[in-house]
XYZ file of N, CA, C and O in Angstrom:
828
model
N 91.493 78.336 105.245
C 90.139 77.781 104.214
C 89.566 77.004 104.515
O 87.988 77.921 104.336
N 89.553 76.343 104.430
C 88.687 74.994 105.338
C 88.141 75.311 105.844
O 86.507 74.792 106.258
N 88.415 75.610 107.137
C 87.995 75.398 109.394
C 87.510 76.561 108.860
O 86.419 76.632 109.708
N 87.155 77.816 108.502
C 87.220 78.847 107.839
C 85.751 79.422 107.181
O 84.275 80.084 107.692
N 85.439 78.381 106.546
C 83.971 78.663 106.090
C 84.106 79.433 104.654
O 84.965 80.215 104.270
N 82.733 79.399 103.772
C 82.837 79.859 103.143
C 83.322 81.646 102.915
O 83.415 81.977 102.022
N 83.052 82.068 104.052
C 83.176 83.271 104.283
C 85.082 83.508 104.693
O 85.244 84.720 103.868
N 85.775 82.804 104.477
C 86.881 82.852 104.165
C 87.227 83.360 102.764
O 88.419 84.376 102.798
N 86.407 83.092 102.512
C 87.197 83.771 100.184
C 86.551 85.391 100.225
O 87.868 85.795 99.589
N 85.590 86.268 100.569
C 85.557 86.788 100.772
C 86.850 88.272 101.359
O 86.978 88.478 101.379
N 86.474 87.286 103.137
C 88.470 87.968 103.377
C 89.149 88.539 102.368
O 90.331 88.989 103.006
N 89.913 86.814 102.241
C 91.111 86.632 101.294
C 90.623 87.250 100.004
O 91.733 87.915 99.558
N 89.371 86.916 99.417
C 89.967 88.009 98.275
C 89.717 89.592 98.820
O 90.738 90.320 97.654
N 89.236 90.101 99.561
C 89.328 91.851 99.793
C 91.388 91.730 100.093
O 91.876 93.007 100.040
N 91.867 91.096 101.337
C 92.875 91.200 100.904
C 94.608 90.933 100.263
O 95.319 92.393 100.153
N 93.853 90.541 99.195
C 94.564 89.999 97.534
C 94.319 91.560 97.339
O 95.561 91.956 97.085
N 93.282 92.535 97.161
C 92.675 93.425 96.618
C 93.664 94.531 97.487
O 94.091 95.261 96.887
N 93.816 94.302 98.152
C 93.752 95.897 99.584
C 96.048 95.739 99.272
O 96.624 96.172 98.890
N 96.234 94.465 99.238
C 97.746 94.289 98.645
C 97.598 94.991 97.472
O 99.209 95.788 97.426
N 97.761 94.681 96.685
C 97.516 94.980 94.892
C 97.682 96.489 95.205
O 98.598 97.082 94.385
N 96.449 96.761 95.792
C 96.246 98.594 95.729
C 97.514 99.025 96.653
O 97.481 100.380 96.549
N 97.818 98.482 97.367
C 99.363 99.085 99.282
C 100.212 99.305 97.804
O 100.784 100.311 97.810
N 100.488 97.824 96.740
C 101.676 98.549 96.060
C 101.710 99.125 94.555
O 102.689 99.673 94.941
N 101.053 99.375 94.308
C 100.756 99.977 94.066
C 100.552 101.297 94.251
O 101.729 103.027 94.044
N 99.841 102.180 95.511
C 99.991 103.350 95.672
C 101.249 103.450 96.037
O 101.921 104.912 96.022
N 102.272 103.148 96.941
C 103.936 102.645 97.444
C 104.411 103.175 95.854
O 105.350 104.552 96.212
N 104.295 102.582 95.300
C 104.934 102.990 93.508
C 104.361 104.577 92.790
O 105.541 104.860 92.561
N 103.317 104.346 92.556
C 102.849 105.564 92.274
C 102.866 107.238 93.315
O 102.829 108.220 92.646
N 102.935 107.025 94.551
C 103.548 108.149 95.257
C 104.353 108.138 95.777
O 104.695 109.429 96.652
N 105.448 107.758 95.688
C 106.711 108.625 95.505
C 106.589 110.091 94.679
O 106.480 110.881 94.078
N 107.738 110.447 96.146
C 107.734 111.942 95.629
C 108.872 112.118 94.266
O 108.094 113.616 94.416
N 109.456 111.674 93.991
C 109.903 111.900 93.438
C 109.280 111.780 92.222
O 110.330 112.751 90.833
N 108.259 111.010 91.674
C 107.216 110.697 90.831
C 106.424 111.809 90.965
O 106.439 112.910 90.048
N 106.148 111.933 91.449
C 104.622 113.556 92.384
C 105.289 114.120 92.025
O 104.921 115.541 91.123
N 106.509 115.014 92.824
C 106.847 116.440 92.912
C 108.460 116.144 92.331
O 109.083 116.248 93.369
N 108.302 116.020 90.942
C 110.456 115.988 90.647
C 111.145 117.508 91.537
O 110.332 118.486 91.544
N 112.272 117.220 92.209
C 113.691 118.174 92.624
C 113.109 119.008 91.247
O 113.664 118.777 89.385
N 112.968 120.421 91.439
C 113.931 121.348 90.495
C 113.841 121.510 89.424
O 113.961 122.216 88.445
N 111.443 121.154 89.435
C 110.537 121.350 87.753
C 110.539 123.648 88.311
O 110.527 122.920 86.563
N 110.722 123.381 89.262
C 110.355 125.378 89.491
C 110.302 125.837 88.445
O 111.300 126.484 87.688
N 112.247 125.938 89.220
C 113.329 126.413 88.689
C 113.590 125.700 87.057
O 114.310 127.543 86.489
N 113.178 125.256 86.629
C 113.402 124.602 84.911
C 111.961 126.029 84.276
O 112.761 125.745 83.727
N 111.398 125.273 85.161
C 110.792 126.322 84.160
C 110.529 127.215 84.305
O 111.086 128.383 83.309
N 110.903 128.117 85.223
C 111.378 129.106 85.687
C 112.695 130.462 84.523
O 112.436 130.548 84.009
N 113.437 129.064 84.319
C 114.323 129.071 83.918
C 113.808 129.789 82.106
O 114.391 130.637 81.683
N 113.108 128.511 81.721
C 112.816 128.898 81.024
C 112.086 130.248 80.201
O 111.920 130.743 79.117
N 110.254 130.426 81.347
C 110.337 131.484 81.129
C 110.786 132.442 81.154
O 110.447 133.474 79.673
N 112.003 133.219 81.567
C 113.308 134.104 82.160
C 113.630 133.616 80.433
O 113.935 135.502 79.872
N 114.205 132.840 79.942
C 114.317 132.983 78.641
C 113.562 132.992 77.208
O 114.533 132.684 75.992
N 112.573 132.836 77.291
C 111.300 132.810 76.703
C 111.381 131.885 75.750
O 111.602 131.462 74.359
N 112.180 130.111 76.332
C 111.399 129.371 75.477
C 111.006 128.258 75.966
O 110.190 127.252 76.152
N 109.116 129.024 76.675
C 108.204 128.070 75.981
C 107.546 127.528 74.850
O 106.588 129.038 74.488
N 107.818 126.688 74.685
C 107.144 126.703 73.866
C 106.154 124.706 73.957
O 105.849 124.497 75.330
N 105.052 124.992 72.947
C 104.344 123.414 72.948
C 104.417 121.822 73.668
O 103.679 121.195 73.737
N 106.195 122.400 72.871
C 106.655 120.402 72.918
C 106.928 120.576 74.321
O 106.472 119.810 75.201
N 107.305 121.806 74.902
C 107.487 121.189 76.222
C 106.516 121.778 77.223
O 106.406 120.661 78.393
N 105.506 122.318 76.814
C 104.185 122.015 77.752
C 103.659 121.148 77.994
O 103.139 119.955 79.284
N 104.251 120.338 76.862
C 102.918 119.107 76.448
C 103.497 117.788 77.783
O 103.749 117.339 78.279
N 105.007 118.150 77.298
C 106.440 116.812 78.075
C 106.132 117.437 79.775
O 106.228 116.554 80.805
N 105.971 118.385 80.111
C 105.675 118.775 80.955
C 104.580 118.104 81.826
O 104.257 117.799 82.581
N 103.359 118.359 81.162
C 102.178 117.819 81.941
C 102.200 116.771 81.822
O 101.493 115.949 82.754
N 102.146 116.082 81.140
C 103.068 114.204 80.698
C 103.793 113.889 81.589
O 103.453 112.514 82.415
N 104.618 114.681 81.819
C 106.108 113.939 83.039
C 105.360 113.464 84.694
O 105.921 112.535 85.600
N 104.752 114.747 85.197
C 104.482 114.546 86.554
C 103.278 115.306 87.044
O 102.347 116.071 86.732
N 102.336 114.768 87.913
C 101.329 115.361 89.184
C 101.698 117.457 88.601
O 101.201 117.707 88.879
N 102.600 117.011 89.164
C 103.316 118.549 89.940
C 103.817 119.750 88.288
O 102.995 120.631 88.159
N 104.062 118.953 87.542
C 104.177 119.344 86.194
C 103.063 119.774 85.068
O 102.749 120.729 84.511
N 101.648 119.230 85.501
C 100.117 119.147 84.886
C 99.728 120.583 85.044
O 99.478 121.295 85.012
N 99.612 121.278 87.094
C 99.482 122.045 87.845
C 100.395 123.238 86.874
O 99.803 124.174 87.214
N 101.319 122.858 86.619
C 102.436 124.174 86.682
C 102.159 124.546 85.450
O 102.176 125.482 84.461
N 102.216 123.239 84.163
C 101.959 123.507 82.216
C 100.263 125.114 82.533
O 100.595 125.187 82.259
N 99.416 124.359 83.702
C 98.024 125.247 83.593
C 98.354 126.494 84.039
O 97.859 127.291 83.423
N 99.323 126.726 85.597
C 99.627 128.538 85.157
C 100.278 128.994 84.319
O 99.968 130.252 83.413
N 101.691 127.669 83.673
C 102.851 128.720 82.528
C 101.267 128.760 80.965
O 101.976 129.927 80.692
N 100.489 128.273 80.812
C 99.770 128.434 79.991
C 99.120 129.970 79.620
O 98.791 130.644 79.074
N 98.477 129.966 81.193
C 97.651 131.258 81.469
C 99.174 132.625 82.139
O 98.352 133.733 82.474
N 100.554 132.183 81.913
C 100.881 133.187 82.591
C 100.745 134.706 82.259
O 101.551 135.443 83.041
N 100.247 135.163 81.016
C 100.262 136.023 80.685
C 98.992 137.206 80.694
O 98.371 138.042 80.480
N 98.380 135.995 81.242
C 96.722 136.434 81.519
C 96.858 137.082 82.829
O 98.097 137.209 83.604
N 95.658 137.894 83.889
C 95.856 138.392 85.198
C 96.702 136.780 86.814
O 96.202 135.893 86.059
N 97.072 137.263 86.795
C 97.897 136.632 88.161
C 96.169 135.898 88.723
O 96.411 134.388 88.727
N 94.758 136.367 88.771
C 93.437 136.237 89.448
C 93.179 134.534 88.401
O 92.338 133.567 88.918
N 93.396 135.034 86.774
C 92.697 134.341 86.017
C 93.923 132.763 86.431
O 94.234 131.797 86.450
N 95.745 132.960 86.675
C 97.054 132.025 86.516
C 96.405 131.192 87.806
O 96.492 129.969 87.670
N 95.902 131.595 88.988
C 95.387 131.247 90.516
C 94.870 130.239 89.658
O 94.749 129.585 90.680
N 93.505 130.212 89.691
C 92.715 129.484 89.326
C 92.664 128.443 87.985
O 92.390 127.468 88.670
N 92.903 129.047 86.721
C 93.634 127.378 86.331
C 94.363 126.951 86.976
O 94.375 125.419 87.139
N 95.319 127.395 87.795
C 95.882 126.136 88.822
C 95.430 125.094 89.593
O 95.358 124.413 89.652
N 94.247 125.892 89.977
C 93.400 125.783 91.215
C 92.801 124.084 90.244
O 92.506 123.516 91.705
N 91.987 124.929 89.776
C 90.736 123.498 88.456
C 92.117 122.466 88.824
O 91.318 121.163 88.137
N 93.795 122.651 87.929
C 94.333 121.570 87.630
C 94.545 120.873 89.005
O 94.376 119.540 88.819
N 94.611 121.325 89.977
C 94.952 120.819 91.068
C 94.321 119.806 91.546
O 94.322 118.844 92.552
N 93.094 120.426 91.893
C 91.987 119.448 92.565
C 91.829 117.639 91.497
O 91.286 117.416 91.802
N 92.198 117.891 89.941
C 91.552 117.127 89.553
C 93.587 116.248 89.846
O 92.637 114.913 90.450
N 94.129 116.136 89.466
C 95.606 116.275 90.467
C 94.916 115.281 91.529
O 95.779 114.062 91.497
N 94.866 115.522 92.650
C 94.654 115.703 94.241
C 94.037 114.847 93.133
O 93.552 113.898 94.993
N 92.906 114.314 93.321
C 91.790 113.473 93.264
C 92.059 112.171 92.411
O 91.620 110.904 92.913
N 92.836 112.315 91.071
C 94.636 111.185 90.657
C 94.575 110.910 92.416
O 94.900 110.088 91.977
N 95.186 111.024 92.434
C 96.269 111.194 94.026
C 95.956 109.769 95.182
O 96.013 108.854 95.836
N 94.509 110.611 95.282
C 93.994 109.651 95.700
C 93.147 107.855 95.263
O 92.288 108.008 95.731
N 92.890 107.921 93.845
C 92.542 106.791 93.800
C 92.952 105.784 94.418
O 94.098 105.822 95.155
N 92.233 104.562 94.210
C 92.099 103.684 95.177
C 91.655 104.025 96.462
O 91.623 102.578 97.261
N 92.251 104.635 97.390
C 91.986 105.010 98.341
C 91.106 104.839 99.424
O 90.779 104.074 100.566
N 89.740 105.209 98.691
C 88.122 105.102 99.003
C 88.217 102.663 98.694
O 87.853 102.475 99.695
N 88.775 102.934 97.929
C 88.302 100.802 97.987
C 89.060 100.337 99.263
O 88.404 99.581 100.157
N 90.612 101.216 99.785
C 90.868 100.462 100.794
C 90.416 100.733 101.915
O 90.223 100.163 102.729
N 90.096 100.825 102.009
C 88.209 102.302 103.446
C 87.901 101.243 103.292
O 87.269 101.036 104.616
N 86.771 101.191 102.327
C 86.062 100.391 102.702
C 86.203 98.392 102.645
O 85.883 98.441 103.527
N 87.424 98.767 102.096
C 87.731 96.936 102.967
C 88.258 97.117 104.597
O 87.794 95.446 104.310
N 89.417 98.206 104.693
C 88.912 97.771 106.068
C 87.667 98.233 107.165
O 87.728 97.413 108.003
N 86.763 98.899 106.337
C 85.276 98.530 106.774
C 84.809 97.168 106.543
O 84.096 96.849 107.301
N 84.987 96.537 105.796
C 83.601 94.815 105.568
C 84.552 93.786 106.065
O 84.191 93.297 106.589
N 85.806 94.015 105.812
C 86.494 92.916 106.870
C 86.261 92.325 107.796
O 85.910 91.358 107.851
N 86.535 93.487 109.758
C 85.759 92.809 110.597
C 84.334 92.124 110.591
O 83.943 91.421 111.027
N 83.634 92.678 109.242
C 81.597 93.033 109.804
C 81.820 91.512 108.871
O 81.261 90.158 109.180
N 82.420 90.846 108.045
C 82.902 89.691 107.490
C 83.216 88.906 108.607
O 82.383 87.742 108.438
N 84.067 89.829 109.132
C 84.525 88.487 110.261
C 83.591 88.233 111.302
O 83.303 87.506 111.703
N 83.066 88.788 111.987
C 81.327 88.710 112.651
C 80.339 88.497 111.727
O 80.231 87.212 112.522
N 79.874 88.014 110.896
C 79.158 87.557 109.995
C 79.472 85.962 109.896
O 78.328 85.393 111.080
N 81.074 85.867 109.832
C 81.299 84.719 110.538
C 80.987 83.835 111.714
O 80.587 82.150 111.873
N 81.246 84.672 113.201
C 80.870 84.511 114.124
C 79.527 83.938 114.362
O 78.927 82.727 115.004
N 79.082 84.859 114.504
C 77.321 84.945 113.640
C 77.233 83.153 113.105
O 76.208 82.933 113.741
N 77.361 82.817 111.531
C 76.534 81.665 111.348
C 77.482 80.361 111.872
O 77.076 79.518 112.878
N 78.822 80.190 112.286
C 79.573 78.974 113.541
C 78.169 78.912 114.363
O 78.470 77.778 115.113
N 78.230 80.270 115.414
C 76.841 80.257 116.484
C 76.223 80.171 116.548
O 75.521 78.418 117.132
N 75.401 79.819 115.135
C 74.059 79.352 114.660
C 74.279 77.913 114.692
O 73.670 76.715 114.982
N 75.595 77.371 114.430
C 75.661 75.943 113.826
C 75.994 75.380 115.667
O 75.972 74.227 115.400
N 76.881 76.138 116.508
C 76.616 75.647 117.327
C 75.726 75.141 118.143
O 75.402 74.424 118.130
N 74.388 76.409 117.912
C 73.109 76.053 118.750
C 72.302 74.455 117.678
O 71.889 74.520 118.260
N 72.778 75.019 115.993
C 72.121 73.960 115.445
C 73.189 72.514 116.285
O 71.679 71.665 116.715
N 74.291 72.595 116.283
C 74.531 70.858 117.140
C 73.803 70.418 118.778
O 73.427 69.432 118.468
N 73.610 72.005 119.602
C 73.237 71.696 120.072
C 71.927 71.474 120.340
O 71.077 70.218 121.493
N 70.976 71.192 119.068
C 69.528 71.526 119.384
C 69.092 70.034 119.024
O 68.906 69.170 119.770
N 70.554 69.597 118.115
C 70.196 68.124 118.041
C 70.375 67.352 118.367
O 70.593 66.056 118.864
N 72.308 67.857 119.621
C 72.521 66.067 119.620
C 72.724 67.020 121.996
O 73.232 66.218 122.347
N 72.623 67.691 121.391
C 72.566 68.504 123.310
C 74.315 68.627 123.036
O 75.360 68.954 122.070
N 74.278 69.076 124.690
C 76.086 69.575 124.973
C 76.670 68.602 125.766
O 78.099 69.213 126.075
N 76.235 67.204 125.197
C 77.231 66.179 125.273
C 78.469 66.195 124.616
O 79.440 64.679 124.932
N 78.399 66.873 122.952
C 79.089 66.301 122.063
C 79.939 67.316 121.939
O 79.954 68.162 121.120
N 82.275 67.266 122.632
C 82.684 68.384 122.874
C 83.131 68.935 120.767
O 82.847 70.020 120.966
N 83.900 67.425 119.838
C 83.201 67.755 118.665
C 82.714 68.438 118.340
O 82.785 68.942 116.952
N 81.859 67.931 118.198
C 80.567 68.284 117.836
C 80.699 70.150 117.851
O 80.209 70.496 116.418
N 80.456 70.272 118.535
C 80.583 71.776 118.704
C 81.624 72.269 118.210
O 81.410 73.743 118.438
N 83.246 72.424 118.269
C 83.766 72.847 118.445
C 84.092 72.979 117.057
O 84.921 74.270 116.828
N 83.189 72.257 116.070
C 83.218 73.034 114.493
C 82.680 73.591 114.610
O 82.925 75.184 113.819
N 81.216 74.810 114.460
C 80.995 75.509 114.701
C 81.779 76.344 115.386
O 81.952 77.836 115.183
N 82.089 77.047 116.800
C 83.693 78.055 117.089
C 84.020 77.887 116.904
O 84.546 79.238 116.318
N 85.225 77.485 115.862
C 86.329 76.952 115.284
C 85.686 78.053 114.094
O 86.690 78.496 113.280
N 84.746 78.053 113.293
C 83.776 78.464 112.734
C 84.308 79.785 113.136
O 84.999 80.818 111.996
N 83.469 80.313 113.976
C 83.544 81.333 114.536
C 85.076 82.300 114.321
O 84.705 84.015 114.415
N 85.791 81.553 115.821
C 86.590 82.202 115.767
C 87.321 82.734 114.472
O 88.712 83.260 114.834
N 87.835 81.868 113.604
C 88.773 81.779 112.903
C 88.904 82.878 111.419
O 89.230 83.806 111.627
N 87.248 82.501 111.376
C 86.796 83.690 110.205
C 86.995 85.855 110.903
O 87.259 86.705 110.626
N 87.030 85.774 112.792
C 87.053 86.943 113.314
C 88.745 87.373 113.098
O 88.924 88.678 112.104
N 89.490 86.379 113.274
C 90.268 86.948 113.894
C 91.142 87.119 112.190
O 91.641 87.713 111.606
N 90.791 86.263 110.896
C 90.995 86.663 110.010
C 90.025 88.140 109.374
O 91.052 88.612 108.533
N 89.139 88.398 109.288
C 88.596 89.464 109.578
C 89.485 90.383 109.751
O 89.839 92.007 109.096
N 90.021 90.354 111.542
C 90.868 91.126 111.652
C 91.467 91.165 111.258
O 92.347 92.626 110.877
N 92.647 90.463 110.647
C 94.396 90.477 110.681
C 94.464 91.376 109.210
O 95.373 91.906 108.697
N 93.362 91.110 108.730
C 93.301 91.957 107.136
C 92.632 93.481 107.502
O 93.390 94.639 106.712
N 92.135 93.911 108.478
C 91.234 94.820 107.868
C 91.909 96.277 109.322
O 92.247 97.038 108.669
N 92.816 95.378 110.166
C 93.689 96.903 110.322
C 95.028 96.971 109.489
O 95.328 97.962 110.460
N 95.627 96.653 109.806
C 96.934 96.842 108.180
C 96.316 97.103 107.444
O 97.139 98.482 105.951
N 95.384 97.617 106.910
C 94.380 97.605 105.616
C 94.131 99.643 105.849
O 94.058 100.235 105.369
N 93.631 99.498 107.343
C 93.023 100.643 107.825
C 94.522 101.109 107.610
O 94.411 102.938 108.091
N 95.433 101.345 108.591
C 97.308 101.616 108.965
C 97.395 102.153 107.381
O 97.920 103.204 107.225
N 97.612 101.602 106.297
C 97.408 102.188 104.889
C 96.775 103.089 104.616
O 97.036 103.550 104.556
N 95.780 102.643 104.633
C 94.829 103.784 104.054
C 95.054 105.334 105.336
O 95.297 106.109 103.838
N 95.399 105.035 106.440
C 95.299 106.664 106.907
C 96.522 106.881 106.000
O 96.806 107.784 106.540
N 97.816 106.553 106.457
C 98.709 106.162 106.020
C 98.811 107.110 103.998
O 99.345 108.100 104.426
N 98.593 106.691 103.549
C 98.661 106.911 101.993
C 97.679 108.813 102.358
O 98.121 109.360 101.213
N 96.284 108.468 103.011
C 95.437 110.038 103.148
C 96.956 111.252 103.433
O 96.688 112.009 102.495
N 97.203 110.169 104.797
C 98.270 111.903 104.863
C 99.931 112.447 103.713
O 99.945 112.999 103.793
N 99.863 111.500 102.845
C 101.142 111.224 102.055
C 100.076 112.146 101.098
O 100.905 113.263 100.690
N 99.160 111.947 100.762
C 98.146 112.971 100.290
C 97.863 113.810 100.264
O 98.025 115.396 99.376
N 97.912 114.033 101.314
C 97.217 115.791 101.927
C 99.250 116.300 102.012
O 98.761 117.097 101.720
N 100.142 115.948 101.772
C 101.285 116.465 102.340
C 102.154 116.444 100.965
O 102.345 117.850 100.195
N 101.717 115.757 99.416
C 101.645 116.267 98.227
C 101.168 117.216 98.086
O 101.688 118.181 96.728
N 100.183 117.313 98.162
C 99.041 118.349 97.387
C 99.720 119.557 98.362
O 99.943 120.512 97.756
N 99.614 119.814 100.142
C 100.202 120.876 99.670
C 101.309 121.411 99.795
O 101.960 123.152 99.056
N 102.320 120.409 99.184
C 103.951 120.871 98.672
C 103.540 121.683 97.099
O 104.154 121.820 96.734
N 103.012 120.742 96.616
C 102.347 121.393 95.064
C 101.551 123.137 95.088
O 102.087 123.002 94.092
N 100.275 123.021 95.640
C 100.478 124.296 96.316
C 102.068 125.316 96.626
O 100.952 126.097 96.090
N 102.640 124.670 97.581
C 103.121 126.026 97.525
C 103.815 125.818 96.412
O 103.956 127.522 95.985
N 103.982 124.959 95.801
C 104.966 125.112 94.794
C 104.354 126.009 93.279
O 105.613 126.433 92.148
N 103.385 125.833 93.922
C 102.550 126.557 92.480
C 102.048 127.977 92.715
O 102.224 128.348 91.777
N 102.087 128.497 93.918
C 101.956 129.835 94.119
C 103.363 130.360 93.815
O 103.426 131.969 94.040
N 104.324 129.694 94.412
C 105.359 130.295 93.944
C 106.161 130.954 92.163
O 106.293 131.662 92.281
N 105.865 129.700 91.986
C 105.560 129.980 89.790
C 105.092 131.333 90.285
O 105.283 132.160 89.431
N 103.672 131.920 90.633
C 102.484 132.872 89.788
C 103.203 133.654 91.022
O 103.695 134.709 89.452
N 103.753 134.253 91.940
C 104.112 135.296 91.976
C 105.803 135.795 92.070
O 105.684 136.944 91.553
N 106.644 134.836 91.295
C 107.734 134.849 90.446
C 107.928 135.234 89.647
O 107.755 136.331 88.639
N 106.635 134.846 88.290
C 106.333 135.219 87.349
C 105.177 136.759 87.453
O 106.289 137.436 86.638
N 104.815 137.249 88.792
C 104.226 137.921 88.531
C 104.756 138.997 88.751
O 104.716 140.641 89.083
N 105.663 139.196 89.518
C 107.279 139.773 89.962
C 106.889 140.337 91.288
O 107.015 141.450 92.122
N 106.090 139.720 91.979
C 105.716 139.340 93.458
C 107.076 139.166 94.712
O 106.315 139.353 95.780
N 107.665 138.239 94.035
C 108.570 137.425 94.727
C 109.974 137.359 94.163
O 109.930 136.811 93.381
N 111.264 137.228 94.497
C 112.587 136.400 93.945
C 112.104 135.530 93.776
O 111.918 134.923 95.057
N 112.924 134.827 93.042
C 112.940 133.483 93.319
C 113.815 132.822 94.259
O 115.143 133.088 94.305
N 113.400 131.502 94.694
C 114.138 130.846 95.702
C 114.573 130.023 95.342
O 113.941 128.278 95.490
N 116.834 129.457 95.040
C 116.335 128.836 94.458
C 116.607 128.129 94.775
O 116.782 126.666 95.297
N 116.623 127.562 96.956
C 116.466 126.402 97.539
C 115.428 125.944 97.678
O 115.171 124.419 97.371
N 113.994 126.933 97.554
C 112.426 125.999 97.159
C 112.091 125.185 95.794
O 112.314 124.562 96.335
N 113.120 125.985 94.599
C 112.657 125.674 94.269
C 113.579 123.968 93.287
O 113.388 124.105 92.584
N 114.619 124.717 93.627
C 115.361 123.387 93.140
C 116.109 122.127 93.871
O 116.511 121.451 93.435
N 115.362 122.548 95.280
C 115.736 121.146 96.110
C 113.717 120.955 96.402
O 114.307 119.832 97.628
N 113.445 120.883 96.362
C 111.800 120.281 97.302
C 112.289 119.680 95.929
O 111.733 118.639 94.865
């Protein structure tokens, strides 16, 4: 920190924030929490037994992102297929937005930390030229200080940016995968309720 100069402070702050987001996203985007297995099958069973009530729908909404989407469709199960699908899509967009929470921040950190490192490089080189101007090139110890600032901040910025970018891309892909899976299960719910297909126990129970 001392050798890298003042610009090490924002770089280290970015690294702490990025680490906190990565841990939080790993916990939040667990498949069993986002797309609980057997949820579609349980909902269809209640529909067939005419046991859907507001208490169940409320617990379904609060239980998981997939539950929020299914509850939106179940509330409108007696409406037309189009109305049921539109209600699911509307809630689905909100759920997808929540799953992407903090990912823009993670992407921003991945973008700005190399720039902070580059700024440290520029500051270090300015110090080097200032030393050259005042004492000439005959003092390696004086020159080494500015060069050290330049190299340390650049390395620190890249060390934060590279893993942050990797996790950002990973979580983007994971969100897309989970959204696609929720969309498939919601479509199956619509089609089974509307009598357009038979329930697939393998998909509804094990996904």
